[in-house]
Tab-separated table of C-alpha atoms in Angstrom:
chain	number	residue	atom	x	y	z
A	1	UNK	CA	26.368	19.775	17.699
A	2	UNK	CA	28.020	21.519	14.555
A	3	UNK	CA	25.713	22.279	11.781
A	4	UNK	CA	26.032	22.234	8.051
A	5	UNK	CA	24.268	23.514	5.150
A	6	UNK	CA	23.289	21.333	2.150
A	7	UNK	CA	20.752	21.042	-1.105
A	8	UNK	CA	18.034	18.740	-0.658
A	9	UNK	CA	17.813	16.867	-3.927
A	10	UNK	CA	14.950	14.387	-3.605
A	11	UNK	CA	12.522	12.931	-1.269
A	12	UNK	CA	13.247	8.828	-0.168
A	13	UNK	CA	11.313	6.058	-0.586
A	14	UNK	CA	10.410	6.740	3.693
A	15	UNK	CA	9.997	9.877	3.422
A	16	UNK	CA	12.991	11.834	4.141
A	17	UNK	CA	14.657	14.197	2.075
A	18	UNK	CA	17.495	13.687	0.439
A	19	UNK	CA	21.196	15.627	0.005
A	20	UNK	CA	24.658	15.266	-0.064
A	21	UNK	CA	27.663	16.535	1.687
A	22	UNK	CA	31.041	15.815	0.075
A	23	UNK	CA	29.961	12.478	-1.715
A	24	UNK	CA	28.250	11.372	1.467
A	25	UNK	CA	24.486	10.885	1.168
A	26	UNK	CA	22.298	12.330	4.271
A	27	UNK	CA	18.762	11.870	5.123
A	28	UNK	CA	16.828	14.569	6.346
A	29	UNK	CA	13.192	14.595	7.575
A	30	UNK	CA	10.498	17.217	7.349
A	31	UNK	CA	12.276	18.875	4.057
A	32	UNK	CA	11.578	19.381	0.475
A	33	UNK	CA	13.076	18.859	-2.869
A	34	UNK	CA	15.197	22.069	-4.034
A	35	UNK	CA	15.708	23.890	-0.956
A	36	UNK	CA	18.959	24.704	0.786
A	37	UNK	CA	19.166	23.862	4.913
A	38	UNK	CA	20.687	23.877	7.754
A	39	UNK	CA	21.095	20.579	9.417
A	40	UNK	CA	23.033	18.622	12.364
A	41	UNK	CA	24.069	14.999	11.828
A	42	UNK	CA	22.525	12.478	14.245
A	43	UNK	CA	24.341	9.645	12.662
A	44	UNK	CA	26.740	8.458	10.240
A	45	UNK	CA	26.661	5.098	8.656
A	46	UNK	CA	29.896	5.688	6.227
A	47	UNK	CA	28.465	5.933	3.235
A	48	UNK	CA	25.121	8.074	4.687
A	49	UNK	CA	24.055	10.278	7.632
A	50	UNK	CA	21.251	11.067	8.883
A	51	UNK	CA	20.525	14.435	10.361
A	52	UNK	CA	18.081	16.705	11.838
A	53	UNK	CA	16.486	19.947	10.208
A	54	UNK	CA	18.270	22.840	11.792
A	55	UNK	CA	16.415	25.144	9.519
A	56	UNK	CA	15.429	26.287	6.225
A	57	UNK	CA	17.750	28.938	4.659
A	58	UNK	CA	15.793	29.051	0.972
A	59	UNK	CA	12.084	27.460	1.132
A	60	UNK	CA	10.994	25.715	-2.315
A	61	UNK	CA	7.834	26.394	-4.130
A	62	UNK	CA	6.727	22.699	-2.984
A	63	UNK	CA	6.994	23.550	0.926
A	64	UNK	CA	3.469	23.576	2.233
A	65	UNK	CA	1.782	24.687	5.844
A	66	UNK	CA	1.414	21.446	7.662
A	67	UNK	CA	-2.272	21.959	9.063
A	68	UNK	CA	-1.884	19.270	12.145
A	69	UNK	CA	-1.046	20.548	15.604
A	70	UNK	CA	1.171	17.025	15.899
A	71	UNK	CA	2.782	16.927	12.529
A	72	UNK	CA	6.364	15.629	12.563
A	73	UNK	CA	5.669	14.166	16.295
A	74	UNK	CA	2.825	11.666	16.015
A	75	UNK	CA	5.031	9.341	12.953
A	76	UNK	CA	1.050	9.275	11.019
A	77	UNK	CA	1.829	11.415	8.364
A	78	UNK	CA	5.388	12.363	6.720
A	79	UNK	CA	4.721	14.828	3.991
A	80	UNK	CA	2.234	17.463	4.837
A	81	UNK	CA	4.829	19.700	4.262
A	82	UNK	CA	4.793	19.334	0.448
A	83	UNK	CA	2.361	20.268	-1.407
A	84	UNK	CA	0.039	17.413	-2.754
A	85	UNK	CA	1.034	17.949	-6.444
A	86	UNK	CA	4.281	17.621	-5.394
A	87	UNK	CA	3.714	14.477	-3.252
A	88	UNK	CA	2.370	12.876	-6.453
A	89	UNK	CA	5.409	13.825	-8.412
A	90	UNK	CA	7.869	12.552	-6.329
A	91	UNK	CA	5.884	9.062	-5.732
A	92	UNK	CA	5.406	8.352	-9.359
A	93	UNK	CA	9.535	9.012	-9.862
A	94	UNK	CA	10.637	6.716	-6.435
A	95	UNK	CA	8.112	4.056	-8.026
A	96	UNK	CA	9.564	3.691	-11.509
A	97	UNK	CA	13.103	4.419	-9.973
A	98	UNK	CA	12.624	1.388	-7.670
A	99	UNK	CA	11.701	-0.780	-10.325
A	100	UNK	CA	15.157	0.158	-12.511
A	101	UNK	CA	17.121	0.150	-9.476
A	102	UNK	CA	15.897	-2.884	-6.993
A	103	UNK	CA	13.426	-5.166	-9.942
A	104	UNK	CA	15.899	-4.277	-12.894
A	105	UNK	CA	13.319	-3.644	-15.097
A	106	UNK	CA	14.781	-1.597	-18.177
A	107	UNK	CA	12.059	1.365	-18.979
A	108	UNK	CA	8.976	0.274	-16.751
A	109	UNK	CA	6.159	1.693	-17.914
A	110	UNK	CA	4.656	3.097	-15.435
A	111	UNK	CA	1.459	5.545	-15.816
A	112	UNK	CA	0.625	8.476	-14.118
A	113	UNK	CA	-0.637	8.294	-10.697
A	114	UNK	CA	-3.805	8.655	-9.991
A	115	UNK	CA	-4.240	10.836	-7.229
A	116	UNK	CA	-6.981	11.710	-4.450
A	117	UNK	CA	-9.635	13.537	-5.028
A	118	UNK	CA	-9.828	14.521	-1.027
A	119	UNK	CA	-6.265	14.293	0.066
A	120	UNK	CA	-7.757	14.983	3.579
A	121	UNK	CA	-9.749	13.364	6.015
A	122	UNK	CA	-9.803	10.263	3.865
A	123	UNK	CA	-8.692	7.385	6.017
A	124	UNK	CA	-12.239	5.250	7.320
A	125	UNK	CA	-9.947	3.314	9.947
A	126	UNK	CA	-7.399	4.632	12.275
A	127	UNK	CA	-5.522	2.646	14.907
A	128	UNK	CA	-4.850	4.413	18.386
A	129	UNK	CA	-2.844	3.954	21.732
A	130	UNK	CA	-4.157	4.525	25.082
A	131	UNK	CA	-1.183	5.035	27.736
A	132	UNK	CA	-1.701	4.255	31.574
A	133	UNK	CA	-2.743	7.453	32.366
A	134	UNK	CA	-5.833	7.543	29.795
A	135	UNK	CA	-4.314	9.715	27.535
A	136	UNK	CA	-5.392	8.455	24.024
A	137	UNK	CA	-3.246	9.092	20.769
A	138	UNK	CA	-0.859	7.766	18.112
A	139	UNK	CA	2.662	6.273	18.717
A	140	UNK	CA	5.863	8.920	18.341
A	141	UNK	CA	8.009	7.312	15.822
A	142	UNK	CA	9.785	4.875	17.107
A	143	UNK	CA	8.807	5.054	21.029
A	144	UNK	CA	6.125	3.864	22.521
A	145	UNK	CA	4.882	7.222	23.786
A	146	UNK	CA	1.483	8.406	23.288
A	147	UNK	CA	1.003	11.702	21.145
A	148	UNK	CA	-2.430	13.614	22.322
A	149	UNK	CA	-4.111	15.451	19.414
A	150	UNK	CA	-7.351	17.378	18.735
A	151	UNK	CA	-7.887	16.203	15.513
A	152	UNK	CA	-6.567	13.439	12.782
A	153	UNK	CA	-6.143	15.964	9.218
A	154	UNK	CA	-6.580	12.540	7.106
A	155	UNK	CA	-9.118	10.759	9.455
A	156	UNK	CA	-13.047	10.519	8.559
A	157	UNK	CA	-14.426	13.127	10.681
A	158	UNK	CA	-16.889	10.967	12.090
A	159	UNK	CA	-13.829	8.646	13.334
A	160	UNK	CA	-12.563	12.033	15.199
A	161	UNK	CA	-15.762	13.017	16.811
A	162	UNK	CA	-16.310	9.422	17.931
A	163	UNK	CA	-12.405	10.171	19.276
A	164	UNK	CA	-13.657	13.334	21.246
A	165	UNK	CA	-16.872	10.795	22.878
A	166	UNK	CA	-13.365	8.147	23.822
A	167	UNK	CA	-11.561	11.024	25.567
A	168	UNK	CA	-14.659	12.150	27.357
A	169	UNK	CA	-14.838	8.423	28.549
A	170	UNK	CA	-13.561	7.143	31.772
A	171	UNK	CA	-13.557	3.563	31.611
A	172	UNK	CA	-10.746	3.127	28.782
A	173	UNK	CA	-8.246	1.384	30.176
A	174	UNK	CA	-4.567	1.076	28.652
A	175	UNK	CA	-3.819	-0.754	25.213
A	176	UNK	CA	-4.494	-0.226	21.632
A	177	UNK	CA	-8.169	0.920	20.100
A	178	UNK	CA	-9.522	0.532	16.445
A	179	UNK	CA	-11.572	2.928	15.013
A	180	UNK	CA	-13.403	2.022	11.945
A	181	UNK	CA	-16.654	3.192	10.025
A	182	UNK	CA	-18.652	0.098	8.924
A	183	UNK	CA	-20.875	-0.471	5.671
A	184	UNK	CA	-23.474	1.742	7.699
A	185	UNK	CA	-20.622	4.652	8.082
A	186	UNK	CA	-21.084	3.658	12.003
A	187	UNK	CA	-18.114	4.009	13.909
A	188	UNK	CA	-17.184	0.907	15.468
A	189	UNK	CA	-14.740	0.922	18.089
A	190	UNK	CA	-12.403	-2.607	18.552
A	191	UNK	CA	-9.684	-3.424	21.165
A	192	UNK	CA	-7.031	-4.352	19.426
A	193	UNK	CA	-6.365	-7.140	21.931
A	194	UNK	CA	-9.105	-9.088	20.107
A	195	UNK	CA	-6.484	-10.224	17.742
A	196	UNK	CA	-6.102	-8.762	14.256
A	197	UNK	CA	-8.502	-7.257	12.552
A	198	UNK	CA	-9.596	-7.950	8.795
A	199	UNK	CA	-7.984	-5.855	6.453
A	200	UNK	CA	-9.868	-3.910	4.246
A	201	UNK	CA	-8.279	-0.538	2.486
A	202	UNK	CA	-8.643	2.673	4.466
A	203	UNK	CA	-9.334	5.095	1.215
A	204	UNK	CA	-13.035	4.382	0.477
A	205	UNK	CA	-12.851	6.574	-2.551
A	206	UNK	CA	-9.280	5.512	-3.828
A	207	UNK	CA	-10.232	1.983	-3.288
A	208	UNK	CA	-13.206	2.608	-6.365
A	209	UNK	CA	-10.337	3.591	-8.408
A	210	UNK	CA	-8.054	0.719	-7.559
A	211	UNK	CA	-10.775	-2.028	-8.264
A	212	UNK	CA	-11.265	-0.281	-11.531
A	213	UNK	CA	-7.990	-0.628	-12.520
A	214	UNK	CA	-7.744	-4.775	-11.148
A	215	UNK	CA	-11.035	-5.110	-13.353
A	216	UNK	CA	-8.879	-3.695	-16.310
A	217	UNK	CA	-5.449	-4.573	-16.313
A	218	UNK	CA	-7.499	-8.198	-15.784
A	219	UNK	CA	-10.196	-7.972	-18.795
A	220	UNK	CA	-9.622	-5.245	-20.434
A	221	UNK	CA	-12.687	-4.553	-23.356
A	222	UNK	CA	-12.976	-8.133	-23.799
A	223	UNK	CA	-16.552	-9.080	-24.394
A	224	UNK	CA	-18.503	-10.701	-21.808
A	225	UNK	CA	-18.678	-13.945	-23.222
A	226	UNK	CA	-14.778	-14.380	-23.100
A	227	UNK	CA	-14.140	-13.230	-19.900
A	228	UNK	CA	-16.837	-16.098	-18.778
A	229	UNK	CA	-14.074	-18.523	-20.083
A	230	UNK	CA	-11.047	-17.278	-17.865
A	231	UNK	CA	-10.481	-19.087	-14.759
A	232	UNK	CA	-8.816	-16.400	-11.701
A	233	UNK	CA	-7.139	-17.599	-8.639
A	234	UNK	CA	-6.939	-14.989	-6.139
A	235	UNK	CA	-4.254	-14.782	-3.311
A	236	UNK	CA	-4.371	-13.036	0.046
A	237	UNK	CA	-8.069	-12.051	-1.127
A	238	UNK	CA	-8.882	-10.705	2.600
A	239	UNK	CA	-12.745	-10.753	2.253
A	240	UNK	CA	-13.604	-10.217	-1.215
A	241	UNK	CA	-12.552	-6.372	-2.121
A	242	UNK	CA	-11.233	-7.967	-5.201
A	243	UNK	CA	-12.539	-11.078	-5.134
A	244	UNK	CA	-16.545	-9.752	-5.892
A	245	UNK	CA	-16.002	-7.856	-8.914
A	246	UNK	CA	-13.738	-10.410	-10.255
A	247	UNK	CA	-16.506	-13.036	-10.015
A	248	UNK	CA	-18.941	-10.723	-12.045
A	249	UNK	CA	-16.645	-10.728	-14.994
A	250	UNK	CA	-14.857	-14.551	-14.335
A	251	UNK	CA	-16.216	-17.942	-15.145
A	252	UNK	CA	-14.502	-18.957	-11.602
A	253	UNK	CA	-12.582	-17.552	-8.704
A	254	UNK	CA	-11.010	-19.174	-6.155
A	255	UNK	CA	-9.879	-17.273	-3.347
A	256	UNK	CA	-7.032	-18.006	-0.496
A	257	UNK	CA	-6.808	-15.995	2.503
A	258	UNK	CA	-4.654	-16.696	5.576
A	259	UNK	CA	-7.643	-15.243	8.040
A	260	UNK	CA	-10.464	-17.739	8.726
A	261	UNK	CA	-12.681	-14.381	9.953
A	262	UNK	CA	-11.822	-12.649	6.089
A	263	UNK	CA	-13.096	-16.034	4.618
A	264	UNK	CA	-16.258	-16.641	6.893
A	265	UNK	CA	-17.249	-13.069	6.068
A	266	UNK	CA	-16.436	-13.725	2.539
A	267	UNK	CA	-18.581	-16.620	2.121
A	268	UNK	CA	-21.680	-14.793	4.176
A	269	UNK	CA	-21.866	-12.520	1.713
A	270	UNK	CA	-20.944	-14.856	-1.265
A	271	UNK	CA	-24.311	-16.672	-0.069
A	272	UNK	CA	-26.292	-13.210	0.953
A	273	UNK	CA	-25.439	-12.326	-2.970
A	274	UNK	CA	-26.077	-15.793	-4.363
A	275	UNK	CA	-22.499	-15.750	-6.253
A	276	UNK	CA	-22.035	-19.422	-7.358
A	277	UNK	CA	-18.736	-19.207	-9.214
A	278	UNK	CA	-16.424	-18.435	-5.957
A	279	UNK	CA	-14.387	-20.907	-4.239
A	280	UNK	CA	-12.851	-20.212	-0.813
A	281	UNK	CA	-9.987	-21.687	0.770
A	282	UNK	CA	-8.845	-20.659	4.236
A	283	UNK	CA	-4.896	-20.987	4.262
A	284	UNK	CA	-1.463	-19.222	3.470
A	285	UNK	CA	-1.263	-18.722	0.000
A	286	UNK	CA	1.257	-21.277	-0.468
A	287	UNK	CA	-0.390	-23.500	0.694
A	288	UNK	CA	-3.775	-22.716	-0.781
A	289	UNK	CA	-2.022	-22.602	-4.272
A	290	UNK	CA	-0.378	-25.978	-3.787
A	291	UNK	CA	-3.487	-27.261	-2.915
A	292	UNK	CA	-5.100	-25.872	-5.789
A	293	UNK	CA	-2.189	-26.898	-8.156
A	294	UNK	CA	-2.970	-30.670	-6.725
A	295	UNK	CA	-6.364	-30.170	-7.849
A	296	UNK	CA	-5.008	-29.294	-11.624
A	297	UNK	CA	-7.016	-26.116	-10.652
A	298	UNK	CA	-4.498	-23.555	-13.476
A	299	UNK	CA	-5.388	-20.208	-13.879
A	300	UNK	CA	-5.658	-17.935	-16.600
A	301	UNK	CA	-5.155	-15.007	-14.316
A	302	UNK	CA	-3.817	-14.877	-11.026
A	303	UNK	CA	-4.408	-11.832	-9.103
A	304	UNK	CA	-2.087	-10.680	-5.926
A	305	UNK	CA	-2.706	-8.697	-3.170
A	306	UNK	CA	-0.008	-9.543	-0.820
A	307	UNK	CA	0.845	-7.813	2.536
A	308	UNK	CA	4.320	-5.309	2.944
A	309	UNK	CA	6.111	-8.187	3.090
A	310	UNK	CA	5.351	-9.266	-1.041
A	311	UNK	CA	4.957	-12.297	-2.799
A	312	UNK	CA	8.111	-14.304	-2.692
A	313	UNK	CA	7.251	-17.221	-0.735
A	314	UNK	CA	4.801	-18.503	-3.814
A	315	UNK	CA	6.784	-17.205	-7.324
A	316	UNK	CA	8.759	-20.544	-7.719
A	317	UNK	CA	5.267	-22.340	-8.180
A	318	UNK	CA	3.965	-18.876	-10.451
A	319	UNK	CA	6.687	-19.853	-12.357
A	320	UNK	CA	5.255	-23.458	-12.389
A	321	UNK	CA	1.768	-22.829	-13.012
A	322	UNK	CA	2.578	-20.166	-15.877
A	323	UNK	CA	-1.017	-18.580	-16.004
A	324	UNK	CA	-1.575	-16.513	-18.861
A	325	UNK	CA	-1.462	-13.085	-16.956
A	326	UNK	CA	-0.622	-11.704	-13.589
A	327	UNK	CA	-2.172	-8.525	-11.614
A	328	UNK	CA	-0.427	-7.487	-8.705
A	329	UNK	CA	-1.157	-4.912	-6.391
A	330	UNK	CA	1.250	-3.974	-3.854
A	331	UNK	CA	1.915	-1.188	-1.140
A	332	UNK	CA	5.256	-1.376	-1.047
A	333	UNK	CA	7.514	-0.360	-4.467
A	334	UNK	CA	10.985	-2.392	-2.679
A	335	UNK	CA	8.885	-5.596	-2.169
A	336	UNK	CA	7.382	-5.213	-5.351
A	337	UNK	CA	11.018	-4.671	-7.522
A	338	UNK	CA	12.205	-7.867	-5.549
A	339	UNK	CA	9.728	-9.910	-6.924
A	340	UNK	CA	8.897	-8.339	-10.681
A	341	UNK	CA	12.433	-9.175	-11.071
A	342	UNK	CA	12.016	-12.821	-10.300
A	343	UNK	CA	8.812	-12.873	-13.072
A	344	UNK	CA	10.764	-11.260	-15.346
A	345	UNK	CA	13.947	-12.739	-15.622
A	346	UNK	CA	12.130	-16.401	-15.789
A	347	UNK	CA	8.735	-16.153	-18.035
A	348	UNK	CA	6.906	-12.806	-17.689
A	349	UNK	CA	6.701	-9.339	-19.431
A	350	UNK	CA	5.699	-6.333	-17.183
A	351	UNK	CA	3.188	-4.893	-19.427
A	352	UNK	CA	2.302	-1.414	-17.467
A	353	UNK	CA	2.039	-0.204	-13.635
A	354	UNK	CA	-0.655	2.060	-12.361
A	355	UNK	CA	0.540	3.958	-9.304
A	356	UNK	CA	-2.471	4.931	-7.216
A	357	UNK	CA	-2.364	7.352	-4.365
A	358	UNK	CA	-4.285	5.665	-1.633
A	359	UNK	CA	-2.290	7.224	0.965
A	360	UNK	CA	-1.945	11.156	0.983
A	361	UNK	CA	0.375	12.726	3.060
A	362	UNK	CA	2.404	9.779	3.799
A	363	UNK	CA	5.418	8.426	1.457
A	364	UNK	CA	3.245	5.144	0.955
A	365	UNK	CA	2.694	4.152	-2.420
A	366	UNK	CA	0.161	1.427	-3.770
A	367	UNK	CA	0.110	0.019	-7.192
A	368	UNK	CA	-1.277	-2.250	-9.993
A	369	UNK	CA	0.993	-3.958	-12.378
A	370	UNK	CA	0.091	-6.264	-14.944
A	371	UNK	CA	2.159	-8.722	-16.272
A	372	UNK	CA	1.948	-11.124	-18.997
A	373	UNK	CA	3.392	-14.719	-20.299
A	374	UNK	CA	5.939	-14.536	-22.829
A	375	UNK	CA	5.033	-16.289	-26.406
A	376	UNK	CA	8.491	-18.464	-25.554
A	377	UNK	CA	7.191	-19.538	-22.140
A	378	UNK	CA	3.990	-20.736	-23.335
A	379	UNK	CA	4.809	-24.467	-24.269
């Protein structure tokens, strides 16, 4: 297969690096913004290719040492070959270029990411496959081979030495394992076949700094007796990450959340706490906001914390409902464009986006915007 040499000019929303060969965009894994390589098309698409790395003729000052055995092979992790401040970089820029680009927002104002104070070993939940011949690992991009490691760089390390006790093990059969430290920092180990899991975000310490920026982008320095006065609906509020600290601040919440096992634990621990001011509903959140907009229930500020997939299935009624202000926190900037552009081209101003690195070493990026009703919109 011939080779060529191009420029790698950015990174991709997906983590490839991008170039260009006579007008033709290519994507190239495993490189770096600014160097010059060798590559050898895979595929062409017309207007892009994508290619392999055939190797690097001049390095740039961002290429890093990937520290993991598996790295490019195991599909976890996609940029441990750039260095973190460079990871940072390049997120913030595909976040606010996604917003001009997909959402059409002119100038987004979006503020600099806050990034991880341990960009390793950070993740408190790691999902694994075990193959028919015991060997336990993650998926190869793409395949459903099993890629044997030592060690996960961005796993807890008490998730990989409970990993080293598995592989010791004889009785695992084949199928998918959870690994997951608790509220005790126990490692609890679930088969996967016990149907989905709740979610709950895998950066313990990131996760501080995204519920500080909900709390806010939502209340701001607003004294206490205000914020009693705002009524919040919540949707996809899994079991109460958000949800909590929203009710310390709120005069009500009402949550929605599709998984009946998110809202049971929810409401547990709404009772363990004696919180009086939360309302659960266990449904999709279009249907839990209908039901809520039959009840004349209208927020003040409705909070989002959708899945990949985003918000569009309930912006129509947003639209209806007009509360004051919106927070939305998303993981995925594409999902996120589609449906800031819907707010604001009907009644909404996007008023600032945090971009928060929850997810080092991987081209993931999770945000915060906050949006807000326009003066025209409010009659």
């Amino acid at each position: 297969m011939a080779e060529k040499e191009i420029l790698i000019e950015s990174l991709a929303f997906g983590g490839e690096g991008v170039g260009r060969d006579d007008g033709k965009v290519v994507f190239v894994p495993g490189t770096v913004p600014g160097e010059r390589v060798r590559v050898r098309v895979l595929s062409d698409h017309g207007k892009y290719e994508r290619a392999e790395l055939a190797g690097v003729i001049e390095p740039s000052p961002d290429r890093a040492a990937p520290p993991c055995e598996v790295f490019g092979s195991c599909g976890g992790c996609q940029w441990q070959h750039v260095a973190y401040e460079a990871q940072l970089r390049w997120k913030q820029r595909i976040l606010f270029e996604t917003l001009v680009r997909v959402g059409r927002v002119a100038e987004p104002n979006v503020l600099p990411i806050l990034g991880a104070p341990h960009p390793w070993h950070y993740r408190s939940r790691i999902q694994l496959q075990v193959d028919a011949g015991g060997a336990i690992g993650f998926h190869a991009p793409k395949t459903h081979s099993v890629v044997t490691f030592g060690e996960c760089k961005i796993a807890d390390s008490r998730l990989n030495a409970k990993l080293e006790e598995l592989k010791r093990a004889s009785s695992i059969g084949a199928g998918e394992l959870e690994l997951s430290l608790n509220g005790t920092s126990e490692v609890h180990v679930r088969e996967r076949s016990a149907g989905p899991a709740v979610f709950s975000q895998v950066n313990r310490a990131q996760n501080e700094k995204l519920v500080e920026v909900v709390m806010d982008f939502a209340f701001g320095k607003a004294e206490a007796a205000f914020t009693r006065k705002k009524k919040v609906v919540e949707l996809y509020a899994g079991s109460g990450n958000l949800s909590f600290p929203l009710a310390e601040r709120a005069g009500a919440v009402h949550c929605v959340e599709e998984s009946a096992e998110a809202v049971n634990r929810a409401e547990t621990l709404m009772n363990e706490r004696g919180v009086a001011n939360m309302h659960w509903i266990a449904g999709h959140a279009e249907w839990g906001l209908k039901k809520l907009y039959r009840r004349k229930i209208v927020p003040d500020l409705l909070v989002l914390d959708p899945p990949r997939r985003g918000a569009k299935e309930i912006l129509d009624l947003v639209c209806v409902m007009k509360p004051r202000q919106v927070v939305y926190v998303s993981c995925d900037p594409v999902t996120l464009a589609r449906d800031l552009n819907l707010l604001t081209r009907r009644h909404y101003r996007l008023e600032k986006v945090q971009p928060i690195d929850m997810f080092p070493q991987t081209y993931h990026i999770e945000s915060v915007s906050l949006l807000s009703l326009r003066s025209e919109s409010k009659v």
